[in-house]
């Protein structure tokens, strides 16, 4: 430090108060994360240290905990994870600050350890590239710099306050304005004062004020800088080009909007969902903490492996091909009986059969191993996409380019298979392979390799736990037997006789089908149940089973009170 006022007092004996100590910890770690986010926003959004660690956490989470998280938080599971991480980080930051009241070392060690966790998480990401190390390393350097800098300012502040409040006559309380009494402190600064008595020099009270101000300045500066860096990083990540690319993806054939006759397809007026799910309400499930930001310009999908001719197709190549439009109900294997992880949309895309025929799939190929831009994988049976169903590489959903969070610019959709074995979003690679050769993301975690959607039905009204007026009560909901079709839905109260429900118009065997009926309910508590039968005559399985490994079974049962 060049001037004496910068370093007025020794800090060796000082001890930080808990509050400034905790503040240093919070700001050190906060600044690290903010710089990490900013650098990631500039280079590659998914390399943000928070997202990298969150992603690694998701990959390592045991199945039971993941199932519990989805059951508890549903589509907000990622928000819950980030919230949990924030709480843990705040605790770690405060504790490491409090552990550093005498020395900066404990906090510095914590910052380095967090940096190591971020770097190892980044390297463990399936789509890792060396550039993804820049953000966590920048975070580490920024964290260390801010931590040591603020800690030093806090120590000076503490030392200055000790000096200012020390009892009269103690060496450090001596006024440096009076060199004659300044015999005890013996530090370099005081020495210089002795040599230059004309220089204005604040006394301990004045220098405590200056040290306080400098710490305050440091704290506000770091807080403002970190806040700005975090906001800029988020903004850069969110405007990674995907939304802009989507906006200019080009007019869809036939103009906007799905061409499908919706008349009589639902009983929405009586409480079922609308037959078509608006994109904004379509359920969303994926492992991506940061939605991959792809653009149509840079997009290619490679089709290779057990084929005669490898294909590499750009977005324009795909758009120039024969496109088909089909309504398809998508379902998540994690959907509990009665759950809401099911939605229906009209998808537009290139028939998978066309692409596979052009590539020349070898007879030994059993499985399509699909990879997403973020490294997620699905494994789809070749047989299922070769039987004439509307399996496709979708480019549009409900008459709009695919929403970014639903896989823009290209995803796979296969009617009748759960999403985890068929619905690869942000699709960049398809390798024809065998079941023995390839194990998909969820199969590695104990889920099935093959998973056709199980026939299911759900009561939407009356809601479970609700009260209804005794007498004739409207009961309505949805049923699905994808790629077979719903032939019949039956409802009963209190384990009594099954009663046929009225079915809405059948638009496609690949979509859900709405139903409604009326039941006579006397005052009191009632258990309502529903079951569906498919066109092959198979009635949905009564035995309740877990969602893992290949989808829940059982009859949706709701308890209501008639009053
Ligand atoms: N890239 C990627 N694709 C993915 C997933 C994922 O985690 N990452 N999840 C799959 C699962 S489990 C389901 S149920 C569907 C959900 O598709 P949606 O979010 O468009 O409803 O996407 C599938 N495709
Ligand atoms: Mo899923």
Coordinates of C-alpha atoms and ligand atoms in Angstrom, one line a residue:
X1 CA 0.0 0.0 0.0
X2 CA 1.5 3.3 -1.1
X3 CA 0.3 5.7 1.6
X4 CA 0.3 5.5 5.3
X5 CA -3.4 6.0 5.6
X6 CA -4.0 2.8 3.7
X7 CA -2.5 0.7 6.3
X8 CA -2.8 2.5 9.6
X9 CA -2.8 -0.4 12.0
X10 CA -1.6 -4.0 12.4
X11 CA -4.2 -6.5 11.8
X12 CA -2.6 -9.5 13.4
X13 CA -4.4 -9.3 16.7
X14 CA -7.8 -8.4 15.2
X15 CA -10.8 -10.7 15.1
X16 CA -13.7 -10.2 12.8
X17 CA -17.2 -9.7 14.2
X18 CA -19.5 -12.5 13.1
X19 CA -21.5 -10.3 10.8
X20 CA -18.7 -8.9 8.6
X21 CA -17.2 -12.4 8.6
X22 CA -20.4 -14.0 7.3
X23 CA -20.8 -11.2 4.8
X24 CA -17.3 -11.8 3.4
X25 CA -18.2 -15.5 3.0
X26 CA -21.5 -14.7 1.3
X27 CA -19.9 -12.2 -1.1
X28 CA -16.9 -14.3 -1.9
X29 CA -19.0 -17.3 -2.9
X30 CA -21.7 -15.1 -4.5
X31 CA -19.1 -13.2 -6.6
X32 CA -17.6 -16.6 -7.7
X33 CA -21.0 -17.9 -8.8
X34 CA -21.9 -14.6 -10.6
X35 CA -18.6 -14.5 -12.5
X36 CA -19.0 -18.2 -13.4
X37 CA -22.5 -17.4 -14.8
X38 CA -21.3 -14.4 -16.7
X39 CA -18.4 -16.3 -18.3
X40 CA -20.7 -19.3 -19.0
X41 CA -23.3 -16.9 -20.6
X42 CA -20.5 -15.7 -22.9
X43 CA -19.1 -19.1 -23.8
X44 CA -21.6 -21.9 -23.2
X45 CA -24.6 -21.5 -20.8
X46 CA -24.6 -25.0 -19.5
X47 CA -21.0 -24.6 -18.2
X48 CA -22.3 -22.3 -15.4
X49 CA -20.8 -23.8 -12.2
X50 CA -24.2 -23.8 -10.5
X51 CA -25.8 -25.6 -13.4
X52 CA -22.9 -28.0 -13.8
X53 CA -23.0 -29.0 -10.2
X54 CA -26.8 -29.2 -10.3
X55 CA -26.6 -31.4 -13.4
X56 CA -24.1 -33.7 -11.7
X57 CA -26.3 -33.9 -8.7
X58 CA -29.2 -34.9 -11.0
X59 CA -27.1 -37.6 -12.6
X60 CA -26.0 -39.0 -9.2
X61 CA -29.3 -38.8 -7.4
X62 CA -30.6 -42.2 -6.5
X63 CA -33.8 -43.3 -8.1
X64 CA -36.0 -43.2 -5.0
X65 CA -35.0 -39.6 -4.3
X66 CA -35.6 -38.6 -7.9
X67 CA -39.0 -40.2 -7.8
X68 CA -39.8 -38.5 -4.5
X69 CA -38.7 -35.1 -6.0
X70 CA -40.9 -35.6 -9.1
X71 CA -43.8 -36.8 -6.9
X72 CA -43.4 -33.8 -4.5
X73 CA -42.5 -31.0 -6.9
X74 CA -43.7 -32.3 -10.2
X75 CA -42.6 -30.1 -13.1
X76 CA -41.0 -27.7 -10.5
X77 CA -38.4 -30.3 -9.5
X78 CA -35.6 -28.3 -11.1
X79 CA -36.7 -25.1 -9.3
X80 CA -36.7 -27.1 -6.1
X81 CA -33.2 -28.4 -6.8
X82 CA -31.8 -24.9 -7.5
X83 CA -33.6 -23.6 -4.4
X84 CA -32.0 -26.4 -2.3
X85 CA -28.6 -25.6 -3.7
X86 CA -29.0 -22.0 -2.9
X87 CA -29.9 -22.8 0.7
X88 CA -26.8 -25.1 1.0
X89 CA -24.5 -22.5 -0.6
X90 CA -25.7 -19.8 1.8
X91 CA -25.1 -22.0 4.8
X92 CA -21.6 -23.0 3.5
X93 CA -20.8 -19.3 2.8
X94 CA -21.9 -18.1 6.2
X95 CA -20.1 -21.0 8.0
X96 CA -16.9 -20.5 6.1
X97 CA -17.0 -16.8 6.9
X98 CA -17.6 -17.4 10.5
X99 CA -14.7 -20.0 10.5
X100 CA -12.4 -17.3 9.2
X101 CA -12.7 -14.6 11.9
X102 CA -9.0 -14.8 12.5
X103 CA -7.5 -15.9 9.2
X104 CA -8.7 -16.0 5.7
X105 CA -7.5 -19.5 5.2
X106 CA -10.6 -21.5 6.1
X107 CA -12.8 -19.5 3.7
X108 CA -10.1 -19.8 1.0
X109 CA -10.1 -23.5 1.4
X110 CA -13.9 -23.7 1.0
X111 CA -13.7 -21.6 -2.1
X112 CA -11.1 -23.9 -3.6
X113 CA -13.1 -27.0 -2.6
X114 CA -16.2 -25.6 -4.2
X115 CA -14.1 -24.8 -7.3
X116 CA -12.9 -28.4 -7.4
X117 CA -16.5 -29.7 -7.1
X118 CA -17.6 -27.3 -10.0
X119 CA -14.7 -28.4 -12.2
X120 CA -15.2 -32.1 -11.6
X121 CA -19.0 -31.7 -12.2
X122 CA -18.3 -29.9 -15.5
X123 CA -16.0 -32.7 -16.7
X124 CA -18.6 -35.3 -15.8
X125 CA -21.2 -33.8 -18.0
X126 CA -22.0 -36.0 -21.0
X127 CA -21.6 -33.2 -23.5
X128 CA -18.4 -31.9 -21.8
X129 CA -15.8 -30.0 -23.8
X130 CA -12.6 -28.4 -22.5
X131 CA -14.1 -24.9 -23.0
X132 CA -16.6 -25.8 -20.3
X133 CA -13.7 -25.5 -17.8
X134 CA -13.3 -21.8 -18.3
X135 CA -16.4 -20.7 -16.4
X136 CA -15.7 -22.8 -13.2
X137 CA -12.0 -21.8 -13.3
X138 CA -12.9 -18.1 -13.7
X139 CA -15.4 -18.5 -10.8
X140 CA -12.6 -20.0 -8.7
X141 CA -10.2 -17.2 -9.4
X142 CA -12.9 -14.5 -8.8
X143 CA -14.0 -16.2 -5.6
X144 CA -10.5 -16.3 -4.2
X145 CA -9.7 -12.7 -5.2
X146 CA -12.9 -11.3 -3.7
X147 CA -12.7 -13.4 -0.6
X148 CA -9.1 -12.5 0.2
X149 CA -9.6 -8.8 -0.7
X150 CA -12.8 -8.4 1.4
X151 CA -11.3 -10.4 4.2
X152 CA -8.3 -8.1 4.3
X153 CA -10.5 -5.0 4.3
X154 CA -12.6 -6.5 7.1
X155 CA -9.5 -7.3 9.2
X156 CA -8.3 -3.7 8.8
X157 CA -11.7 -2.5 9.8
X158 CA -11.7 -4.8 12.9
X159 CA -8.1 -3.7 13.8
X160 CA -9.0 0.0 13.4
X161 CA -12.1 -0.4 15.6
X162 CA -10.1 -2.2 18.3
X163 CA -7.6 0.6 18.2
X164 CA -10.2 3.3 18.3
X165 CA -12.0 1.8 21.3
X166 CA -8.9 0.7 23.2
X167 CA -8.6 2.2 26.8
X168 CA -6.7 5.5 27.3
X169 CA -2.9 5.0 27.5
X170 CA -2.8 1.7 25.7
X171 CA -0.2 1.8 22.9
X172 CA -2.7 1.5 20.1
X173 CA -4.9 4.2 21.5
X174 CA -2.1 6.8 21.3
X175 CA -2.7 9.6 19.0
X176 CA -0.5 9.5 16.0
X177 CA -0.9 13.3 15.8
X178 CA 1.5 13.4 18.7
X179 CA 4.6 11.5 17.6
X180 CA 6.1 11.9 21.1
X181 CA 3.6 9.5 22.6
X182 CA 3.7 7.1 19.7
X183 CA 6.3 4.7 21.1
X184 CA 4.4 1.5 21.5
X185 CA 2.9 0.6 18.2
X186 CA 6.2 0.2 16.4
X187 CA 4.7 -0.5 13.0
X188 CA 5.9 0.9 9.7
X189 CA 3.1 3.3 9.3
X190 CA 3.6 4.9 12.7
X191 CA 7.3 5.0 11.9
X192 CA 6.7 7.0 8.8
X193 CA 4.5 9.4 10.7
X194 CA 7.4 10.0 13.1
X195 CA 9.6 10.8 10.1
X196 CA 7.0 13.0 8.4
X197 CA 5.2 14.9 11.3
X198 CA 3.7 17.4 8.9
X199 CA 1.6 14.9 7.0
X200 CA -2.0 14.9 8.1
X201 CA -2.7 11.6 9.7
X202 CA -6.0 10.5 11.1
X203 CA -6.1 9.2 14.6
X204 CA -7.4 5.8 15.5
X205 CA -11.0 7.1 15.6
X206 CA -10.5 8.7 12.2
X207 CA -8.8 5.7 10.7
X208 CA -11.4 3.4 12.1
X209 CA -13.9 5.4 10.2
X210 CA -11.8 5.2 7.0
X211 CA -11.4 1.5 7.4
X212 CA -15.1 1.1 7.9
X213 CA -15.8 3.1 4.8
X214 CA -13.3 1.1 2.8
X215 CA -14.9 -2.2 3.9
X216 CA -18.4 -0.8 3.1
X217 CA -17.2 0.4 -0.2
X218 CA -15.7 -3.0 -1.0
X219 CA -18.9 -4.8 0.1
X220 CA -21.2 -2.6 -1.9
X221 CA -18.8 -2.7 -4.9
X222 CA -18.6 -6.5 -4.9
X223 CA -22.4 -6.9 -4.3
X224 CA -23.2 -4.5 -7.2
X225 CA -20.6 -6.1 -9.5
X226 CA -21.7 -9.6 -8.7
X227 CA -25.4 -8.7 -9.1
X228 CA -24.7 -7.1 -12.5
X229 CA -22.5 -10.1 -13.6
X230 CA -25.3 -12.6 -12.6
X231 CA -28.0 -10.7 -14.4
X232 CA -25.8 -10.3 -17.5
X233 CA -24.9 -14.0 -17.4
X234 CA -28.6 -15.0 -17.1
X235 CA -29.5 -12.7 -19.9
X236 CA -26.8 -14.0 -22.2
X237 CA -27.9 -17.6 -21.4
X238 CA -31.5 -16.9 -22.0
X239 CA -30.9 -15.1 -25.3
X240 CA -28.5 -17.8 -26.6
X241 CA -30.0 -17.4 -30.0
X242 CA -32.6 -20.2 -29.8
X243 CA -35.6 -17.9 -29.3
X244 CA -34.4 -15.7 -32.2
X245 CA -33.7 -18.7 -34.4
X246 CA -37.2 -20.0 -33.6
X247 CA -38.8 -16.7 -34.4
X248 CA -37.2 -16.9 -37.9
X249 CA -37.6 -20.6 -38.4
X250 CA -39.7 -19.9 -41.5
X251 CA -43.3 -20.3 -42.3
X252 CA -44.7 -23.8 -41.7
X253 CA -46.3 -25.7 -44.6
X254 CA -49.9 -24.8 -44.8
X255 CA -49.5 -21.8 -42.6
X256 CA -49.7 -21.6 -38.8
X257 CA -52.0 -23.6 -36.6
X258 CA -52.7 -27.4 -36.6
X259 CA -55.1 -28.7 -39.1
X260 CA -57.3 -31.0 -37.1
X261 CA -61.0 -31.1 -36.5
X262 CA -61.6 -30.6 -32.8
X263 CA -65.3 -30.8 -32.7
X264 CA -66.7 -33.2 -30.2
X265 CA -63.2 -34.3 -29.2
X266 CA -63.5 -33.3 -25.5
X267 CA -65.8 -32.6 -22.6
X268 CA -63.9 -29.5 -21.5
X269 CA -67.1 -27.8 -20.6
X270 CA -67.7 -30.5 -18.0
X271 CA -64.2 -30.5 -16.6
X272 CA -61.9 -32.6 -18.8
X273 CA -58.8 -31.0 -20.2
X274 CA -59.1 -29.6 -23.7
X275 CA -58.3 -32.4 -26.2
X276 CA -55.4 -30.3 -27.6
X277 CA -53.0 -29.1 -25.0
X278 CA -51.7 -25.6 -25.6
X279 CA -47.9 -25.6 -25.9
X280 CA -47.7 -23.4 -22.8
X281 CA -49.5 -26.0 -20.8
X282 CA -47.8 -29.1 -22.2
X283 CA -46.1 -31.0 -19.5
X284 CA -42.3 -30.8 -19.5
X285 CA -39.8 -33.3 -18.2
X286 CA -36.1 -33.3 -18.8
X287 CA -32.8 -33.4 -17.1
X288 CA -31.7 -30.0 -18.5
X289 CA -31.2 -27.3 -15.9
X290 CA -30.3 -25.0 -18.7
X291 CA -32.4 -25.5 -21.8
X292 CA -30.0 -26.3 -24.7
X293 CA -29.8 -23.3 -27.0
X294 CA -29.7 -24.6 -30.6
X295 CA -30.2 -22.6 -33.8
X296 CA -31.6 -23.9 -37.1
X297 CA -28.5 -22.5 -38.8
X298 CA -26.0 -24.6 -36.9
X299 CA -28.3 -27.6 -36.6
X300 CA -27.4 -31.0 -38.0
X301 CA -28.6 -34.5 -37.1
X302 CA -26.5 -37.5 -38.0
X303 CA -28.0 -40.9 -38.6
X304 CA -25.3 -43.6 -38.6
X305 CA -24.3 -47.0 -37.1
X306 CA -25.9 -50.1 -38.5
X307 CA -27.0 -48.4 -41.8
X308 CA -25.9 -48.7 -45.4
X309 CA -25.5 -44.9 -45.9
X310 CA -24.8 -42.5 -43.2
X311 CA -27.0 -39.4 -43.3
X312 CA -26.2 -35.9 -42.1
X313 CA -29.2 -33.6 -42.4
X314 CA -29.4 -29.8 -41.7
X315 CA -32.6 -28.2 -40.4
X316 CA -33.3 -26.9 -44.0
X317 CA -32.7 -30.5 -45.3
X318 CA -35.3 -31.8 -42.9
X319 CA -37.8 -28.9 -43.7
X320 CA -37.4 -29.6 -47.4
X321 CA -38.5 -33.2 -47.1
X322 CA -42.0 -34.7 -47.0
X323 CA -43.6 -33.6 -43.7
X324 CA -46.5 -35.3 -42.0
X325 CA -48.7 -33.8 -39.3
X326 CA -50.3 -36.0 -36.6
X327 CA -51.9 -35.6 -33.2
X328 CA -49.9 -37.5 -30.7
X329 CA -50.5 -37.8 -26.9
X330 CA -47.2 -37.9 -25.1
X331 CA -46.8 -39.5 -21.7
X332 CA -44.1 -39.7 -19.1
X333 CA -43.3 -43.0 -17.5
X334 CA -43.1 -41.2 -14.2
X335 CA -46.8 -40.4 -14.4
X336 CA -48.5 -41.8 -11.4
X337 CA -52.0 -43.2 -11.7
X338 CA -54.2 -40.1 -11.9
X339 CA -51.1 -37.9 -12.6
X340 CA -50.8 -35.0 -15.0
X341 CA -47.6 -35.9 -16.9
X342 CA -49.6 -36.4 -20.1
X343 CA -50.5 -33.9 -22.9
X344 CA -51.7 -34.0 -26.4
X345 CA -50.4 -31.9 -29.4
X346 CA -50.4 -32.0 -33.1
X347 CA -46.8 -32.6 -34.3
X348 CA -45.4 -31.9 -37.7
X349 CA -42.2 -33.6 -38.8
X350 CA -40.3 -35.9 -41.1
X351 CA -41.5 -39.5 -40.9
X352 CA -38.8 -41.6 -39.2
X353 CA -39.6 -44.4 -41.6
X354 CA -38.5 -42.3 -44.6
X355 CA -35.2 -41.5 -43.0
X356 CA -34.5 -45.0 -41.9
X357 CA -35.3 -46.3 -45.4
X358 CA -33.0 -43.8 -47.0
X359 CA -30.2 -44.7 -44.6
X360 CA -30.8 -48.3 -45.2
X361 CA -31.2 -49.9 -41.8
X362 CA -29.4 -53.2 -41.6
X363 CA -31.6 -56.1 -40.4
X364 CA -29.4 -56.6 -37.3
X365 CA -30.3 -53.1 -36.0
X366 CA -32.7 -53.3 -33.0
X367 CA -32.5 -49.9 -31.4
X368 CA -32.1 -46.3 -32.3
X369 CA -29.7 -44.6 -29.8
X370 CA -30.6 -41.0 -29.9
X371 CA -28.5 -38.3 -28.3
X372 CA -29.5 -34.8 -27.3
X373 CA -27.3 -31.7 -27.6
X374 CA -26.9 -31.9 -23.8
X375 CA -25.8 -35.5 -23.8
X376 CA -29.1 -37.1 -22.7
X377 CA -29.9 -40.3 -24.5
X378 CA -33.0 -42.4 -25.4
X379 CA -33.1 -45.9 -26.9
X380 CA -36.1 -46.6 -29.3
X381 CA -36.9 -50.0 -30.7
X382 CA -36.6 -50.0 -34.5
X383 CA -39.6 -52.3 -34.6
X384 CA -41.8 -49.8 -33.0
X385 CA -41.0 -47.1 -35.5
X386 CA -41.2 -49.4 -38.5
X387 CA -44.8 -50.6 -38.1
X388 CA -46.4 -47.6 -39.9
X389 CA -47.2 -45.4 -36.9
X390 CA -46.5 -41.7 -37.1
X391 CA -43.1 -41.8 -35.6
X392 CA -41.2 -38.6 -36.7
X393 CA -38.5 -36.1 -36.2
X394 CA -40.8 -33.3 -35.2
X395 CA -40.1 -29.6 -36.1
X396 CA -43.4 -28.1 -35.1
X397 CA -45.9 -28.5 -32.3
X398 CA -49.5 -27.2 -32.5
X399 CA -48.6 -25.2 -35.6
X400 CA -45.6 -23.4 -34.2
X401 CA -41.9 -24.3 -34.4
X402 CA -41.1 -26.5 -31.5
X403 CA -40.9 -24.5 -28.3
X404 CA -37.3 -24.3 -27.1
X405 CA -38.1 -26.2 -23.9
X406 CA -39.8 -29.0 -26.0
X407 CA -36.7 -29.6 -28.1
X408 CA -36.2 -26.9 -30.6
X409 CA -35.3 -27.2 -33.4
X410 CA -35.8 -31.0 -33.7
X411 CA -37.0 -33.8 -31.5
X412 CA -38.2 -37.3 -31.9
X413 CA -41.8 -38.2 -31.2
X414 CA -43.1 -41.8 -31.3
X415 CA -46.8 -42.5 -30.6
X416 CA -47.4 -45.2 -28.0
X417 CA -43.9 -45.1 -26.3
X418 CA -43.1 -43.3 -23.1
X419 CA -41.1 -40.2 -23.6
X420 CA -37.9 -41.6 -22.0
X421 CA -37.5 -44.2 -24.7
X422 CA -38.7 -42.1 -27.6
X423 CA -39.0 -38.4 -27.2
X424 CA -35.4 -37.2 -27.4
X425 CA -35.4 -33.4 -27.5
X426 CA -32.7 -31.2 -29.0
X427 CA -31.9 -34.3 -31.0
X428 CA -28.4 -34.3 -32.7
X429 CA -27.5 -37.9 -33.2
X430 CA -29.2 -41.2 -34.0
X431 CA -27.1 -44.3 -34.1
X432 CA -28.7 -47.6 -35.2
X433 CA -27.5 -50.3 -32.8
X434 CA -28.5 -53.3 -30.8
X435 CA -30.0 -53.6 -27.3
X436 CA -26.9 -55.2 -26.1
X437 CA -24.6 -52.5 -27.4
X438 CA -26.4 -49.4 -26.0
X439 CA -28.0 -48.5 -22.7
X440 CA -29.9 -45.3 -22.6
X441 CA -29.8 -42.6 -19.8
X442 CA -32.8 -43.9 -17.9
X443 CA -32.1 -47.5 -18.5
X444 CA -28.7 -47.0 -16.8
X445 CA -30.7 -45.8 -13.9
X446 CA -32.9 -48.9 -13.6
X447 CA -35.8 -48.1 -15.9
X448 CA -36.8 -50.5 -18.8
X449 CA -35.2 -50.7 -22.2
X450 CA -38.6 -51.0 -23.9
X451 CA -41.6 -49.2 -22.6
X452 CA -44.9 -49.0 -24.5
X453 CA -47.4 -46.7 -22.9
X454 CA -49.8 -48.6 -20.6
X455 CA -53.5 -48.2 -21.0
X456 CA -54.7 -45.8 -18.3
X457 CA -57.6 -43.6 -17.4
X458 CA -58.1 -40.7 -15.0
X459 CA -61.0 -39.0 -13.3
X460 CA -60.7 -35.2 -13.7
X461 CA -64.1 -34.3 -12.2
X462 CA -65.0 -34.4 -9.4
X463 CA -61.6 -33.7 -8.0
X464 CA -60.2 -36.0 -5.3
X465 CA -61.2 -34.8 -1.9
X466 CA -63.9 -32.4 -3.2
X467 CA -67.5 -32.1 -2.1
X468 CA -70.4 -32.5 -4.6
X469 CA -74.1 -32.1 -4.4
X470 CA -75.8 -35.4 -3.7
X471 CA -77.9 -36.8 -6.6
X472 CA -76.8 -37.0 -10.2
X473 CA -73.1 -36.2 -10.4
X474 CA -71.1 -35.7 -13.5
X475 CA -68.0 -37.7 -13.6
X476 CA -65.5 -37.0 -16.5
X477 CA -61.9 -37.5 -17.4
X478 CA -59.5 -38.9 -20.0
X479 CA -58.4 -42.4 -21.0
X480 CA -55.6 -43.5 -23.3
X481 CA -54.5 -46.8 -24.9
X482 CA -52.0 -45.3 -27.3
X483 CA -51.6 -46.8 -30.7
X484 CA -54.4 -49.2 -30.0
X485 CA -57.2 -46.9 -29.2
X486 CA -59.7 -46.7 -26.4
X487 CA -62.8 -48.8 -27.0
X488 CA -64.5 -48.5 -23.7
X489 CA -64.4 -46.6 -20.4
X490 CA -66.2 -47.7 -17.3
X491 CA -66.9 -46.0 -14.0
X492 CA -68.1 -47.2 -10.7
X493 CA -68.8 -45.9 -7.2
X494 CA -68.0 -47.7 -4.0
X495 CA -66.9 -51.0 -5.6
X496 CA -70.4 -51.4 -7.2
X497 CA -71.3 -52.3 -10.7
X498 CA -69.3 -50.9 -13.6
X499 CA -71.2 -48.4 -15.7
X500 CA -70.2 -47.5 -19.3
X501 CA -69.2 -43.9 -19.8
X502 CA -69.9 -41.9 -22.9
X503 CA -66.8 -41.4 -25.1
X504 CA -65.9 -38.3 -27.0
X505 CA -65.2 -38.5 -30.7
X506 CA -62.2 -40.7 -31.4
X507 CA -59.8 -38.5 -33.3
X508 CA -56.8 -40.9 -33.4
X509 CA -55.7 -44.1 -31.8
X510 CA -52.5 -42.3 -30.9
X511 CA -54.2 -39.8 -28.7
X512 CA -56.1 -39.7 -25.4
X513 CA -59.9 -39.9 -25.4
X514 CA -62.2 -38.0 -23.2
X515 CA -65.2 -39.6 -21.4
X516 CA -68.1 -38.5 -19.2
X517 CA -71.0 -40.0 -17.4
X518 CA -73.3 -39.4 -14.5
X519 CA -73.5 -41.3 -11.2
X520 CA -76.2 -41.3 -8.5
X521 CA -74.5 -40.4 -5.3
X522 CA -76.4 -40.5 -2.0
X523 CA -75.2 -38.1 0.8
X524 CA -71.9 -39.4 2.3
X525 CA -68.4 -40.4 1.3
X526 CA -67.8 -42.2 -2.0
X527 CA -65.0 -43.8 -3.8
X528 CA -65.1 -43.3 -7.6
X529 CA -63.1 -45.5 -9.9
X530 CA -62.4 -45.7 -13.6
X531 CA -60.9 -48.2 -16.0
X532 CA -60.4 -48.3 -19.7
X533 CA -60.4 -51.1 -22.3
X534 CA -58.5 -50.9 -25.5
X535 CA -59.6 -51.9 -29.0
X536 CA -57.8 -55.2 -28.6
X537 CA -60.2 -56.0 -25.7
X538 CA -57.6 -55.6 -23.0
X539 CA -58.8 -53.9 -19.8
X540 CA -56.3 -51.8 -17.9
X541 CA -54.5 -53.7 -15.2
X542 CA -56.1 -53.4 -11.7
X543 CA -53.0 -54.1 -9.6
X544 CA -51.2 -51.0 -8.5
X545 CA -47.5 -50.9 -9.4
X546 CA -44.8 -48.3 -9.2
X547 CA -43.8 -46.1 -12.1
X548 CA -40.4 -47.7 -12.2
X549 CA -39.3 -49.6 -14.4
X550 CA -41.9 -49.3 -17.1
X551 CA -45.0 -47.3 -16.0
X552 CA -47.6 -47.4 -13.3
X553 CA -50.7 -49.6 -13.4
X554 CA -53.8 -49.5 -11.3
X555 CA -57.2 -47.9 -11.4
X556 CA -57.5 -44.2 -10.6
X557 CA -59.6 -43.9 -7.4
X558 CA -60.9 -40.6 -6.1
X559 CA -62.7 -40.0 -2.8
X560 CA -65.5 -37.4 -2.8
X561 CA -68.2 -36.4 -0.4
X562 CA -71.8 -35.9 -1.5
X563 CA -73.6 -33.3 0.6
Ligands
LIG1 N1 -32.9 -34.1 -24.3 C1 -33.8 -34.7 -23.5 N2 -34.9 -35.2 -24.1 C2 -35.8 -35.8 -23.4 C3 -35.7 -35.8 -22.0 C4 -34.6 -35.3 -21.4 O1 -34.4 -35.3 -20.2 N3 -33.6 -34.7 -22.2 N4 -36.7 -36.4 -21.2 C5 -37.6 -37.4 -21.9 C6 -38.8 -37.7 -21.1 S1 -38.5 -38.6 -19.7 C7 -40.0 -37.3 -21.5 S2 -41.4 -37.8 -20.7 C8 -40.2 -36.4 -22.6 C9 -41.0 -35.2 -22.2 O2 -41.2 -34.3 -23.3 P1 -41.8 -32.9 -23.1 O3 -40.9 -32.2 -22.0 O4 -41.8 -32.2 -24.4 O5 -43.2 -33.1 -22.6 O6 -39.0 -35.9 -23.2 C10 -38.0 -36.9 -23.3 N5 -36.9 -36.3 -24.0
LIG2 MO1 -40.5 -39.2 -18.9

